[in-house]
CSV table of C-alpha atoms in Angstrom, one decimal:
chain,number,residue,atom,x,y,z
A,1491,MET,CA,26.5,-31.5,-48.6
A,1492,ARG,CA,24.1,-31.6,-45.3
A,1493,ARG,CA,21.9,-28.4,-45.1
A,1494,SER,CA,21.9,-25.8,-43.2
A,1495,LYS,CA,18.9,-24.8,-40.7
A,1496,VAL,CA,17.7,-21.9,-38.3
A,1497,MET,CA,15.5,-23.1,-35.6
A,1498,GLU,CA,14.1,-20.0,-34.0
A,1499,PHE,CA,13.9,-19.0,-29.9
A,1500,ASN,CA,11.8,-17.4,-27.9
A,1501,PRO,CA,12.9,-17.7,-24.2
A,1502,SER,CA,11.2,-15.3,-21.1
A,1503,GLY,CA,12.1,-14.8,-17.4
A,1504,VAL,CA,14.8,-17.3,-16.2
A,1505,ASN,CA,14.9,-20.6,-13.7
A,1506,VAL,CA,18.1,-20.7,-12.0
A,1507,ASP,CA,17.3,-24.0,-9.6
A,1508,SER,CA,17.5,-26.7,-12.6
A,1509,MET,CA,19.7,-28.7,-14.4
A,1510,PRO,CA,20.1,-26.2,-18.1
A,1511,ALA,CA,19.8,-29.3,-20.1
A,1512,ALA,CA,16.5,-30.0,-18.5
A,1513,LEU,CA,15.3,-27.2,-19.6
A,1514,GLY,CA,12.7,-26.3,-22.0
A,1515,PRO,CA,13.1,-24.0,-24.9
A,1516,GLU,CA,10.7,-21.4,-23.2
A,1517,VAL,CA,13.5,-19.7,-20.4
A,1518,TYR,CA,16.6,-18.6,-20.3
A,1519,SER,CA,19.3,-20.5,-17.9
A,1520,GLY,CA,20.7,-17.3,-16.3
A,1521,ALA,CA,20.0,-13.6,-16.7
A,1522,HIS,CA,21.4,-10.1,-14.8
A,1523,ASN,CA,19.3,-6.7,-14.3
A,1524,MET,CA,16.7,-7.7,-16.7
A,1525,ARG,CA,13.2,-8.3,-16.9
A,1526,SER,CA,11.2,-10.3,-18.0
A,1527,THR,CA,8.7,-8.8,-21.0
A,1528,GLY,CA,6.0,-9.2,-23.5
A,1529,SER,CA,8.4,-9.7,-25.7
A,1530,GLY,CA,11.8,-11.6,-23.9
A,1531,MET,CA,13.5,-9.8,-21.6
A,1532,THR,CA,14.5,-6.4,-21.3
A,1533,ARG,CA,17.4,-4.7,-19.4
A,1534,ALA,CA,16.2,-3.5,-16.1
A,1535,ASP,CA,16.4,0.4,-15.3
A,1536,GLY,CA,18.9,1.4,-12.1
A,1537,GLU,CA,17.9,4.0,-9.1
A,1538,ILE,CA,17.9,7.3,-8.5
A,1539,ALA,CA,19.3,9.1,-5.3
A,1540,PHE,CA,16.6,10.9,-3.5
A,1541,THR,CA,17.0,14.8,-3.5
A,1542,PRO,CA,17.3,16.6,-1.0
A,1543,THR,CA,19.3,13.6,1.1
A,1544,VAL,CA,17.9,12.6,4.0
A,1545,PRO,CA,19.4,13.4,6.9
A,1546,ILE,CA,19.9,10.6,8.5
A,1547,ALA,CA,20.3,6.7,7.8
A,1548,PRO,CA,16.8,6.0,6.7
A,1549,LYS,CA,16.1,1.9,8.3
A,1550,TRP,CA,12.4,2.1,7.0
A,1551,GLY,CA,9.5,4.5,5.6
A,1552,ILE,CA,5.9,4.7,4.2
A,1553,VAL,CA,4.4,7.1,1.3
A,1554,PHE,CA,1.4,8.8,2.7
A,1555,THR,CA,-0.7,11.7,1.3
A,1556,ILE,CA,-1.6,14.1,4.1
A,1557,ASN,CA,-3.4,17.5,3.2
A,1558,ALA,CA,-3.4,16.7,-0.4
A,1559,ALA,CA,0.3,17.1,-0.3
A,1560,GLN,CA,2.6,13.4,-1.1
A,1561,MET,CA,4.7,13.0,1.7
A,1562,LEU,CA,7.5,10.4,2.3
A,1563,LEU,CA,8.5,9.3,6.1
A,1564,ALA,CA,12.1,7.7,6.9
A,1565,ALA,CA,12.9,6.5,10.2
A,1566,GLY,CA,15.9,5.3,11.5
A,1567,ASP,CA,18.1,4.8,14.5
A,1568,GLU,CA,18.1,8.7,15.2
A,1569,GLY,CA,15.0,9.5,14.7
A,1570,VAL,CA,12.2,10.5,11.9
A,1571,TRP,CA,12.2,12.6,9.3
A,1572,VAL,CA,9.3,13.5,6.5
A,1573,THR,CA,9.2,15.5,3.2
A,1574,ASP,CA,6.8,16.8,0.5
A,1575,GLY,CA,9.4,16.6,-2.0
A,1576,GLY,CA,11.5,19.7,-1.2
A,1577,GLU,CA,13.6,19.8,2.4
A,1578,TRP,CA,13.5,17.4,5.3
A,1579,GLU,CA,11.7,18.4,8.4
A,1580,GLU,CA,12.3,16.2,11.8
A,1581,VAL,CA,9.4,15.0,13.8
A,1582,THR,CA,11.5,12.6,15.9
A,1583,PRO,CA,9.1,12.2,19.5
A,1584,ILE,CA,9.9,13.7,22.4
A,1585,ALA,CA,10.4,10.8,24.4
A,1586,GLY,CA,10.7,7.8,23.3
A,1587,TRP,CA,12.5,6.8,20.6
A,1588,LEU,CA,15.2,4.3,20.5
A,1589,PRO,CA,17.5,2.2,18.0
A,1590,PHE,CA,15.9,-1.0,16.2
A,1591,GLU,CA,16.9,-3.4,14.6
A,1592,SER,CA,16.4,-2.6,10.8
A,1593,GLY,CA,13.8,-5.3,8.6
A,1594,THR,CA,11.3,-5.4,11.9
A,1595,MET,CA,9.5,-2.4,11.8
A,1596,THR,CA,6.0,-3.1,9.9
A,1597,GLY,CA,3.3,-0.6,10.0
A,1598,GLY,CA,0.7,0.8,7.1
A,1599,LEU,CA,-1.8,3.9,6.8
A,1600,LEU,CA,-5.2,4.3,8.9
A,1601,ASN,CA,-6.8,7.1,7.9
A,1602,ARG,CA,-4.0,9.1,6.8
A,1603,TYR,CA,-2.0,8.6,8.6
A,1604,PRO,CA,0.6,6.5,9.0
A,1605,VAL,CA,1.4,3.4,12.1
A,1606,PHE,CA,4.4,1.5,13.0
A,1607,SER,CA,5.6,-0.4,15.2
A,1608,ALA,CA,9.2,-2.3,15.4
A,1609,PRO,CA,10.2,-4.8,19.3
A,1610,GLY,CA,12.6,-2.7,21.5
A,1611,MET,CA,9.5,0.2,21.5
A,1612,GLU,CA,5.9,1.0,22.1
A,1613,PRO,CA,3.8,1.5,18.7
A,1614,TRP,CA,3.6,4.9,17.3
A,1615,TYR,CA,2.0,7.2,14.7
A,1616,PHE,CA,2.7,10.6,12.6
A,1617,ASP,CA,0.2,13.1,13.5
A,1618,GLY,CA,1.1,16.0,11.1
A,1619,VAL,CA,2.9,17.6,12.6
A,1620,ILE,CA,5.0,14.8,15.3
A,1621,VAL,CA,5.6,11.2,15.7
A,1622,THR,CA,3.9,10.4,18.9
A,1623,PRO,CA,2.8,7.4,20.7
A,1624,LEU,CA,-0.5,5.2,20.0
A,1625,LEU,CA,-3.3,6.5,21.4
A,1626,GLY,CA,-4.7,4.3,24.6
A,1627,TRP,CA,-2.1,2.2,24.1
A,1628,GLN,CA,-1.1,-0.5,26.7
A,1629,SER,CA,1.9,1.2,28.4
A,1630,GLY,CA,5.0,-1.2,28.9
A,1631,ARG,CA,4.2,-3.4,26.1
A,1632,GLN,CA,5.4,-3.5,22.7
A,1633,CYS,CA,4.4,-6.2,19.8
A,1634,VAL,CA,6.6,-8.3,16.9
A,1635,CYS,CA,4.1,-7.0,13.9
A,1636,LEU,CA,1.3,-3.8,13.0
A,1637,ALA,CA,-0.9,-3.0,11.2
A,1638,PRO,CA,-4.3,-1.6,10.2
A,1639,PHE,CA,-7.2,-2.4,9.1
A,1640,ASN,CA,-10.7,-1.5,8.7
A,1641,GLN,CA,-10.9,1.4,11.6
A,1642,HIS,CA,-8.7,-0.8,13.4
A,1643,ILE,CA,-5.0,-1.1,14.2
A,1644,PHE,CA,-4.0,-4.8,14.2
A,1645,ALA,CA,-1.2,-5.9,17.1
A,1646,GLY,CA,0.1,-9.0,16.5
A,1647,SER,CA,2.4,-11.5,19.4
A,1648,LEU,CA,2.6,-8.5,22.6
A,1649,ILE,CA,5.1,-8.0,24.8
A,1650,ASP,CA,5.8,-7.3,27.6
A,1651,SER,CA,7.9,-9.1,30.9
A,1652,ASN,CA,7.8,-11.9,27.7
A,1653,LEU,CA,6.7,-12.9,24.0
A,1654,ASP,CA,3.6,-14.4,23.6
A,1655,ASN,CA,3.6,-15.7,20.3
A,1656,GLU,CA,0.1,-16.4,19.4
A,1657,HIS,CA,-1.5,-13.5,20.9
A,1658,LEU,CA,-3.2,-11.1,18.7
A,1659,ALA,CA,-5.2,-7.8,19.8
A,1660,TRP,CA,-7.1,-5.1,17.9
A,1661,SER,CA,-7.7,-1.2,19.0
A,1662,ASP,CA,-10.7,0.4,19.7
A,1663,ALA,CA,-12.6,1.6,16.1
A,1664,ALA,CA,-11.5,4.9,14.7
A,1665,SER,CA,-13.7,8.0,14.8
A,1666,LEU,CA,-13.9,8.9,10.4
A,1667,GLY,CA,-10.3,10.4,10.2
A,1668,GLY,CA,-9.0,9.5,13.1
A,1669,VAL,CA,-6.6,7.5,14.9
A,1670,PRO,CA,-8.0,5.0,17.9
A,1671,VAL,CA,-7.9,6.1,21.1
A,1672,THR,CA,-7.9,3.2,23.4
A,1673,TRP,CA,-7.3,-0.6,23.0
A,1674,VAL,CA,-8.4,-1.4,26.3
A,1675,PRO,CA,-11.8,-3.7,25.5
A,1676,THR,CA,-15.2,-3.1,27.5
A,1677,THR,CA,-18.8,-3.4,26.4
A,1678,ALA,CA,-18.5,-0.1,25.0
A,1679,ASN,CA,-16.0,-0.3,22.6
A,1680,GLN,CA,-14.7,-2.4,19.7
A,1681,ALA,CA,-11.4,-3.7,20.7
A,1682,GLY,CA,-10.7,-6.9,21.8
A,1683,ASP,CA,-8.4,-9.8,21.1
A,1684,MET,CA,-8.1,-13.6,20.5
A,1685,TYR,CA,-5.1,-16.6,21.0
A,1686,LEU,CA,-4.0,-18.6,17.8
A,1687,GLY,CA,-3.2,-21.3,19.1
A,1688,LEU,CA,-2.1,-23.8,15.7
A,1689,GLY,CA,1.2,-22.8,14.3
A,1690,GLN,CA,4.7,-22.2,15.0
A,1691,GLY,CA,6.4,-19.1,16.0
A,1692,PRO,CA,6.0,-15.3,16.1
A,1693,ILE,CA,3.2,-12.9,14.1
A,1694,LEU,CA,5.5,-11.6,11.3
A,1695,CYS,CA,3.0,-9.9,8.9
A,1696,MET,CA,-0.8,-9.2,8.7
A,1697,ALA,CA,-2.3,-8.0,5.3
A,1698,PRO,CA,-5.5,-7.5,4.5
A,1699,LEU,CA,-7.3,-9.6,2.0
A,1700,ALA,CA,-10.9,-9.6,0.1
A,1701,GLN,CA,-13.0,-8.9,3.6
A,1702,ASN,CA,-10.1,-10.4,5.9
A,1703,LEU,CA,-6.9,-9.8,7.6
A,1704,MET,CA,-4.4,-12.7,6.5
A,1705,VAL,CA,-2.1,-13.2,9.8
A,1706,TYR,CA,1.2,-15.0,9.1
A,1707,ARG,CA,2.8,-16.3,11.9
A,1708,VAL,CA,6.4,-18.5,11.1
A,1709,GLN,CA,4.2,-21.4,10.1
A,1710,GLY,CA,0.3,-21.4,9.9
A,1711,CYS,CA,-1.8,-18.4,8.7
A,1712,TYR,CA,-5.3,-17.6,9.8
A,1713,ALA,CA,-8.0,-15.5,8.1
A,1714,VAL,CA,-9.6,-12.7,10.5
A,1715,SER,CA,-12.7,-11.0,10.0
A,1716,TYR,CA,-15.1,-8.8,11.2
A,1717,SER,CA,-18.2,-10.0,12.9
A,1718,ALA,CA,-19.6,-7.1,15.6
A,1719,ARG,CA,-20.6,-8.0,19.0
A,1720,PRO,CA,-19.8,-10.0,21.0
A,1721,TYR,CA,-16.4,-10.6,19.3
A,1722,ILE,CA,-16.2,-8.1,17.6
A,1723,TYR,CA,-13.2,-10.5,15.2
A,1724,THR,CA,-13.6,-14.0,14.8
A,1725,GLY,CA,-10.1,-15.8,13.4
A,1726,ARG,CA,-10.1,-18.8,11.3
A,1727,LYS,CA,-7.1,-21.4,11.3
A,1728,VAL,CA,-6.7,-21.8,6.6
A,1729,SER,CA,-3.0,-22.8,6.5
A,1730,GLY,CA,-1.5,-24.7,9.3
A,1731,GLU,CA,2.0,-24.9,7.7
A,1732,VAL,CA,2.9,-21.9,5.5
A,1733,GLY,CA,3.7,-19.2,6.7
A,1734,ALA,CA,6.0,-16.2,6.5
A,1735,ALA,CA,9.9,-16.1,6.9
A,1736,SER,CA,10.1,-12.6,8.1
A,1737,GLN,CA,8.3,-9.6,8.4
A,1738,ASN,CA,7.3,-7.3,5.6
A,1739,THR,CA,7.3,-10.1,3.4
A,1740,VAL,CA,3.8,-10.3,2.5
A,1741,ALA,CA,2.9,-7.8,-1.1
A,1742,GLN,CA,-0.5,-8.4,-3.1
A,1743,LEU,CA,-1.3,-7.9,-6.0
A,1744,ALA,CA,-4.3,-8.8,-8.2
A,1745,GLY,CA,-6.7,-10.0,-5.6
A,1746,SER,CA,-3.9,-11.9,-4.0
A,1747,HIS,CA,-0.6,-12.3,-2.0
A,1748,ALA,CA,2.7,-13.5,-2.5
A,1749,VAL,CA,3.8,-15.1,0.1
A,1750,MET,CA,8.1,-15.3,1.1
A,1751,SER,CA,7.6,-18.9,3.4
A,1752,PRO,CA,10.0,-20.2,4.8
A,1753,GLY,CA,11.7,-22.4,2.5
A,1754,ASP,CA,9.5,-20.9,-0.8
A,1755,PHE,CA,7.4,-18.5,-2.4
A,1756,VAL,CA,3.7,-19.2,-2.5
A,1757,LEU,CA,1.3,-17.4,-4.0
A,1758,TRP,CA,-2.9,-17.1,-1.8
A,1759,ASP,CA,-5.8,-16.4,-3.2
A,1760,GLY,CA,-8.2,-16.6,-0.2
A,1761,THR,CA,-8.7,-20.6,-1.3
A,1762,THR,CA,-5.7,-21.9,-2.5
A,1763,TRP,CA,-1.6,-21.8,-1.8
A,1764,ARG,CA,0.5,-22.7,-5.2
A,1765,SER,CA,4.1,-22.4,-5.0
A,1766,ILE,CA,5.6,-19.8,-7.9
A,1767,GLY,CA,9.0,-20.7,-6.8
A,1768,ASP,CA,9.6,-24.8,-6.6
A,1769,GLY,CA,11.4,-26.0,-9.0
A,1770,ARG,CA,12.9,-22.2,-10.8
A,1771,VAL,CA,14.6,-20.2,-7.9
A,1772,LYS,CA,13.6,-21.4,-4.1
A,1773,ARG,CA,16.7,-23.7,-4.0
A,1774,SER,CA,19.3,-21.3,-5.7
A,1775,ILE,CA,17.4,-18.4,-3.2
A,1776,PHE,CA,17.2,-19.9,0.2
A,1777,ALA,CA,21.0,-21.5,-0.1
A,1778,GLN,CA,22.7,-17.9,-0.4
A,1779,ILE,CA,20.2,-16.5,2.8
A,1780,SER,CA,21.3,-16.4,6.7
A,1781,GLU,CA,19.4,-16.1,9.0
A,1782,GLU,CA,20.4,-12.9,10.1
A,1783,GLY,CA,19.7,-11.6,5.9
A,1784,LEU,CA,16.4,-13.3,6.2
A,1785,LYS,CA,15.2,-10.5,8.1
A,1786,ARG,CA,15.4,-7.9,6.1
A,1787,CYS,CA,14.3,-9.3,3.2
A,1788,HIS,CA,10.7,-7.9,2.3
A,1789,ALA,CA,8.5,-7.6,-0.7
A,1790,TYR,CA,6.4,-5.3,-2.7
A,1791,ALA,CA,4.2,-4.9,-5.8
A,1792,VAL,CA,4.8,-2.8,-8.7
A,1793,GLN,CA,1.1,-2.4,-10.0
A,1794,SER,CA,1.8,-1.2,-13.2
A,1795,ARG,CA,3.8,-3.8,-14.4
A,1796,ASN,CA,1.7,-6.9,-12.4
A,1797,GLU,CA,5.2,-7.9,-10.3
A,1798,ILE,CA,6.1,-8.7,-7.1
A,1799,VAL,CA,9.5,-7.7,-6.5
A,1800,PHE,CA,11.5,-10.0,-3.4
A,1801,ALA,CA,14.0,-8.0,-2.0
A,1802,LEU,CA,17.0,-10.3,-1.1
A,1803,ALA,CA,20.0,-10.3,0.9
A,1804,LEU,CA,22.0,-12.6,-1.2
A,1805,GLY,CA,25.1,-13.5,1.0
A,1806,ASN,CA,24.8,-10.2,3.2
A,1807,ASP,CA,23.7,-10.1,7.2
A,1808,LEU,CA,23.0,-6.3,7.3
A,1809,HIS,CA,21.5,-5.1,3.4
A,1810,CYS,CA,19.0,-5.9,0.6
A,1811,ASN,CA,21.6,-6.3,-2.8
A,1812,THR,CA,19.0,-8.2,-5.0
A,1813,ALA,CA,15.5,-8.4,-6.2
A,1814,TYR,CA,13.8,-11.5,-8.0
A,1815,VAL,CA,11.0,-10.2,-9.4
A,1816,TRP,CA,8.0,-12.2,-10.0
A,1817,ASP,CA,5.7,-11.5,-12.7
A,1818,LEU,CA,2.1,-12.2,-12.1
A,1819,VAL,CA,0.5,-12.1,-15.8
A,1820,ARG,CA,3.8,-14.1,-17.7
A,1821,ASP,CA,4.2,-16.0,-14.6
A,1822,ARG,CA,7.8,-15.2,-14.9
A,1823,TRP,CA,10.7,-15.1,-12.6
A,1824,SER,CA,13.7,-12.3,-13.3
A,1825,LEU,CA,16.5,-10.7,-11.2
A,1826,ARG,CA,18.4,-7.2,-11.2
A,1827,ASP,CA,20.7,-5.7,-8.4
A,1828,LEU,CA,19.3,-3.1,-5.4
A,1829,PRO,CA,21.5,-0.6,-3.2
A,1830,LEU,CA,21.9,-2.3,-0.3
A,1831,ILE,CA,18.4,-1.2,1.1
A,1832,THR,CA,16.8,-2.5,4.3
A,1833,HIS,CA,13.4,-1.5,3.2
A,1834,THR,CA,10.6,-0.9,0.5
A,1835,ALA,CA,8.0,1.6,0.3
A,1836,THR,CA,5.8,2.2,-2.6
A,1837,GLY,CA,3.3,4.7,-3.4
A,1838,VAL,CA,3.5,8.2,-5.5
A,1839,ILE,CA,7.3,10.0,-4.3
A,1840,PRO,CA,7.2,13.4,-3.4
A,1841,GLN,CA,10.4,13.3,-5.6
A,1842,LEU,CA,10.9,16.6,-7.9
A,1843,SER,CA,12.9,16.7,-11.0
A,1844,THR,CA,13.2,17.3,-14.6
A,1845,PRO,CA,9.8,16.5,-16.7
A,1846,LEU,CA,10.2,13.7,-18.9
A,1847,THR,CA,10.4,14.6,-22.7
A,1848,TRP,CA,11.2,12.9,-26.3
A,1849,GLU,CA,14.1,13.7,-26.3
A,1850,ASN,CA,15.9,12.9,-22.5
A,1851,ASP,CA,13.7,10.1,-22.4
A,1852,GLY,CA,15.8,7.0,-23.5
A,1853,GLY,CA,13.2,4.0,-22.4
A,1854,THR,CA,12.8,2.5,-26.3
A,1855,TRP,CA,9.4,2.0,-27.2
A,1856,GLU,CA,8.5,-1.5,-25.6
A,1857,ALA,CA,9.5,-1.5,-22.8
A,1858,ASP,CA,8.6,1.9,-21.4
A,1859,THR,CA,5.9,2.1,-18.8
A,1860,ILE,CA,6.4,6.3,-19.0
A,1861,PRO,CA,2.6,8.0,-20.7
A,1862,TRP,CA,2.2,10.5,-23.3
A,1863,ASP,CA,2.9,13.9,-21.5
A,1864,SER,CA,4.2,12.1,-18.3
A,1865,PRO,CA,4.6,14.7,-15.3
A,1866,PRO,CA,7.6,15.1,-13.5
A,1867,GLN,CA,9.7,12.1,-12.3
A,1868,GLY,CA,7.5,10.8,-9.5
A,1869,GLY,CA,5.0,13.2,-10.4
A,1870,TYR,CA,2.1,11.1,-10.4
A,1871,LYS,CA,3.1,7.3,-10.6
A,1872,PRO,CA,2.7,4.9,-7.7
A,1873,GLY,CA,7.2,4.6,-7.8
A,1874,ALA,CA,9.3,2.7,-5.1
A,1875,ALA,CA,11.5,3.7,-2.4
A,1876,GLY,CA,14.3,2.3,-0.6
A,1877,PHE,CA,15.4,2.8,2.4
A,1878,SER,CA,19.6,2.3,2.6
A,1879,PRO,CA,21.2,3.3,6.2
A,1880,SER,CA,24.5,2.4,4.6
A,1881,LYS,CA,24.5,4.8,1.9
A,1882,VAL,CA,22.2,6.9,4.1
A,1883,GLN,CA,19.9,7.5,1.2
A,1884,VAL,CA,16.4,7.3,0.1
A,1885,PHE,CA,16.6,5.6,-3.6
A,1886,THR,CA,13.8,6.0,-5.8
A,1887,LEU,CA,14.2,2.1,-7.8
A,1888,ASP,CA,13.1,0.9,-11.0
A,1889,ALA,CA,14.3,4.7,-12.4
A,1890,GLY,CA,17.2,5.4,-14.5
A,1891,ASP,CA,20.1,4.5,-16.7
A,1892,LEU,CA,22.6,4.4,-13.9
A,1893,ARG,CA,22.8,2.5,-10.6
A,1894,ALA,CA,23.0,4.6,-7.3
A,1895,ASN,CA,27.0,5.0,-7.2
A,1896,GLY,CA,26.8,6.6,-10.6
A,1897,GLY,CA,27.4,3.3,-12.5
A,1898,GLN,CA,26.9,1.9,-15.5
A,1899,ILE,CA,24.4,-0.4,-15.7
A,1900,GLN,CA,25.3,-4.3,-16.4
A,1901,ALA,CA,23.0,-6.4,-17.7
A,1902,SER,CA,23.2,-10.0,-19.5
A,1903,VAL,CA,20.8,-12.9,-20.3
A,1904,GLU,CA,22.2,-16.3,-21.2
A,1905,ARG,CA,20.5,-19.7,-22.3
A,1906,THR,CA,22.8,-22.8,-21.9
A,1907,ALA,CA,22.8,-26.2,-22.8
A,1908,LEU,CA,20.4,-25.4,-25.2
A,1909,VAL,CA,18.8,-28.7,-27.8
A,1910,LEU,CA,18.8,-28.2,-31.7
A,1911,GLY,CA,16.5,-31.2,-32.9
A,1912,ASP,CA,17.8,-34.5,-32.0
A,1913,GLU,CA,20.3,-34.8,-28.6
A,1914,GLN,CA,22.5,-37.3,-29.5
A,1915,THR,CA,23.7,-35.3,-32.7
A,1916,VAL,CA,27.2,-33.5,-32.8
A,1917,LYS,CA,26.5,-29.9,-34.5
A,1918,LEU,CA,27.8,-27.7,-36.4
A,1919,VAL,CA,26.3,-24.2,-35.2
A,1920,SER,CA,27.2,-22.2,-37.7
A,1921,ALA,CA,25.8,-18.3,-37.2
A,1922,ILE,CA,22.8,-16.6,-34.6
A,1923,TYR,CA,20.2,-14.8,-35.3
A,1924,PRO,CA,19.2,-12.1,-32.6
A,1925,ARG,CA,16.4,-10.2,-32.4
A,1926,VAL,CA,17.4,-6.8,-30.1
A,1927,GLN,CA,15.7,-4.0,-29.5
A,1928,GLY,CA,17.3,-0.4,-28.2
A,1929,ALA,CA,18.5,2.8,-29.6
A,1930,ALA,CA,20.0,2.6,-32.8
A,1931,GLY,CA,24.2,2.2,-32.8
A,1932,GLN,CA,24.5,1.2,-29.3
A,1933,ALA,CA,26.0,-2.4,-29.5
A,1934,ILE,CA,25.8,-5.3,-27.6
A,1935,ARG,CA,27.9,-8.4,-27.0
A,1936,ILE,CA,27.0,-11.6,-27.9
A,1937,GLN,CA,28.8,-15.1,-27.3
A,1938,VAL,CA,28.0,-18.3,-28.6
A,1939,GLY,CA,29.3,-22.3,-27.1
A,1940,ALA,CA,28.8,-25.3,-27.1
A,1941,GLN,CA,28.5,-28.3,-25.1
A,1942,MET,CA,29.4,-32.2,-25.9
A,1943,ALA,CA,26.9,-32.9,-22.6
A,1944,GLY,CA,24.5,-31.2,-20.6
A,1945,GLY,CA,26.8,-31.0,-17.8
A,1946,ASP,CA,30.0,-29.7,-19.0
A,1947,PRO,CA,31.4,-26.5,-18.8
A,1948,VAL,CA,30.1,-24.1,-21.6
A,1949,ALA,CA,33.4,-24.0,-24.4
A,1950,TRP,CA,32.6,-19.9,-25.1
A,1951,ALA,CA,33.4,-18.6,-28.5
A,1952,ALA,CA,34.8,-15.1,-28.0
A,1953,PRO,CA,32.9,-12.8,-27.3
A,1954,GLN,CA,31.3,-10.5,-30.5
A,1955,ASP,CA,29.8,-6.8,-31.1
A,1956,TRP,CA,26.4,-6.8,-32.4
A,1957,VAL,CA,25.2,-3.2,-33.1
A,1958,ILE,CA,21.5,-2.2,-33.1
A,1959,GLY,CA,20.2,-1.4,-36.3
A,1960,SER,CA,22.7,-2.5,-38.5
A,1961,SER,CA,24.3,-5.5,-37.3
A,1962,LYS,CA,22.5,-8.4,-39.3
A,1963,ARG,CA,24.3,-12.1,-37.8
A,1964,VAL,CA,26.6,-13.3,-36.0
A,1965,ASP,CA,28.8,-15.7,-38.0
A,1966,CYS,CA,30.1,-18.5,-35.6
A,1967,SER,CA,31.5,-21.9,-35.6
A,1968,VAL,CA,31.0,-24.2,-32.6
A,1969,GLN,CA,30.6,-27.8,-32.3
A,1970,GLY,CA,28.6,-29.6,-30.1
A,1971,ARG,CA,25.4,-31.5,-28.7
A,1972,PHE,CA,24.2,-28.8,-26.8
A,1973,VAL,CA,24.3,-25.0,-27.3
A,1974,SER,CA,24.2,-21.6,-25.6
A,1975,VAL,CA,24.2,-18.0,-26.4
A,1976,ARG,CA,24.6,-14.8,-24.0
A,1977,PHE,CA,24.3,-11.3,-24.4
A,1978,GLU,CA,25.3,-8.4,-23.1
A,1979,GLY,CA,25.2,-5.0,-22.1
A,1980,ASP,CA,27.0,-2.8,-20.5
A,1981,GLY,CA,26.5,1.7,-20.3
A,1982,ILE,CA,23.6,2.0,-22.6
A,1983,ALA,CA,20.2,2.8,-22.9
A,1984,ALA,CA,17.6,0.3,-22.2
A,1985,TRP,CA,17.5,-3.0,-25.0
A,1986,SER,CA,15.8,-6.0,-25.1
A,1987,VAL,CA,15.6,-9.5,-26.3
A,1988,SER,CA,13.0,-11.4,-28.0
A,1989,GLY,CA,14.5,-13.9,-29.4
A,1990,PHE,CA,17.3,-15.6,-31.6
A,1991,GLY,CA,17.5,-18.0,-34.7
A,1992,VAL,CA,20.2,-21.1,-34.4
A,1993,GLU,CA,21.8,-21.9,-37.5
A,1994,TYR,CA,23.4,-25.0,-37.5
A,1995,GLN,CA,24.0,-28.2,-39.5
A,1996,ALA,CA,23.9,-31.5,-37.9
A,1997,ARG,CA,27.1,-33.8,-37.9
A,1998,GLY,CA,26.5,-37.3,-36.8
A,1999,LEU,CA,26.4,-38.7,-33.4
A,2000,THR,CA,30.5,-38.5,-32.8
């Protein structure tokens, strides 16, 4: 009589590029709205609409602090508005504001002032009262990319009658607590410019890393550092190949840059590059992104979770609908839905809502990152604000148990073509022992399937409900050389899968 064995698995993260049969047991082959966590995979959160509703269709925005108040700025074709969590106030420039293409606006904070620009308009800053043109900017010029660094503002790929991809300029130094007042170089100020002769395409992203400003063209990256007179800043090429796929596709975490480059996702620590997408996600992702959709793609960091989020327009030309999330500590990927956004700003979001208590916080102990005696939602903890022109809304991302439209979060994770012992032996799987955590009494669905060959379609058995806190095992009877397991949950509080055991018997080679 053959004896049953139980084989334990503890996968985390997802690989969507490799054939499932070629994967090791440590990773899932598919997931939807699930995050990689220390215990395995946890249902991702939804999003909460910012209240009051923004008066315009917002394409870009930034979170900042002014006069000790947390503020949110939203920009769209119709103008610019700001809020401290109460009512929105219009701060559109008196003249010169024009419609701009979503995904093309860049900027940042210099001495608390938001500075920003998009091709088609001259650069702007918000002075605390109204949006106004950057002081001392050379009239008639525009730029592809704008970024503050040290006490200067940098403009990449200047535009006048033509686009000059190689031209990088910077302003004079700002006074303490102010903004620069001129961009015209003289012997009496620190304004200047340089030409980045190697590489291809315009300057799309600029972001600080240690003592350098990293300047990314479509192909090629430079480190620009302060050197005082006579040059003020000097640049050196650090890569002639790796660049940025579009504007806003660089995010900083733990002293490194994660970059969405043309055809890959890479990590740069100031010394070396390495791919974090090769063989795991890049082939699947770039096969779904159009040239227009690439313009909307962007990246941001979630410091509290050590995550880099790549917001992607998959099969969509106008908005980002999917987030691929890379966990720096675990080197794992996961993915979730996005509510059709074109930009994400991070910081302390000034949203007013009811404080969370033990009674109304639905998060699980392992997955909930909210501290004891936490402040109101968005109170003092940095978060992510997604800007959606199609929905005419700003959303607090990674928050709550519902989708942006009020619908339920549909989440699933699966591993197909899992090898049990000898790959050539046929196995009879009789039970699955899930390790699922969540609210007691709630049910998820579990399916078990099998394949005779790794590339065959999975023959799934009927799904079965598994009740958290009371169910012990899922009985089944599937036979094949490879086994598949799927976990699904719809409309329930946050739940996680830390692994599962598979009970099986070896049946022979036929």
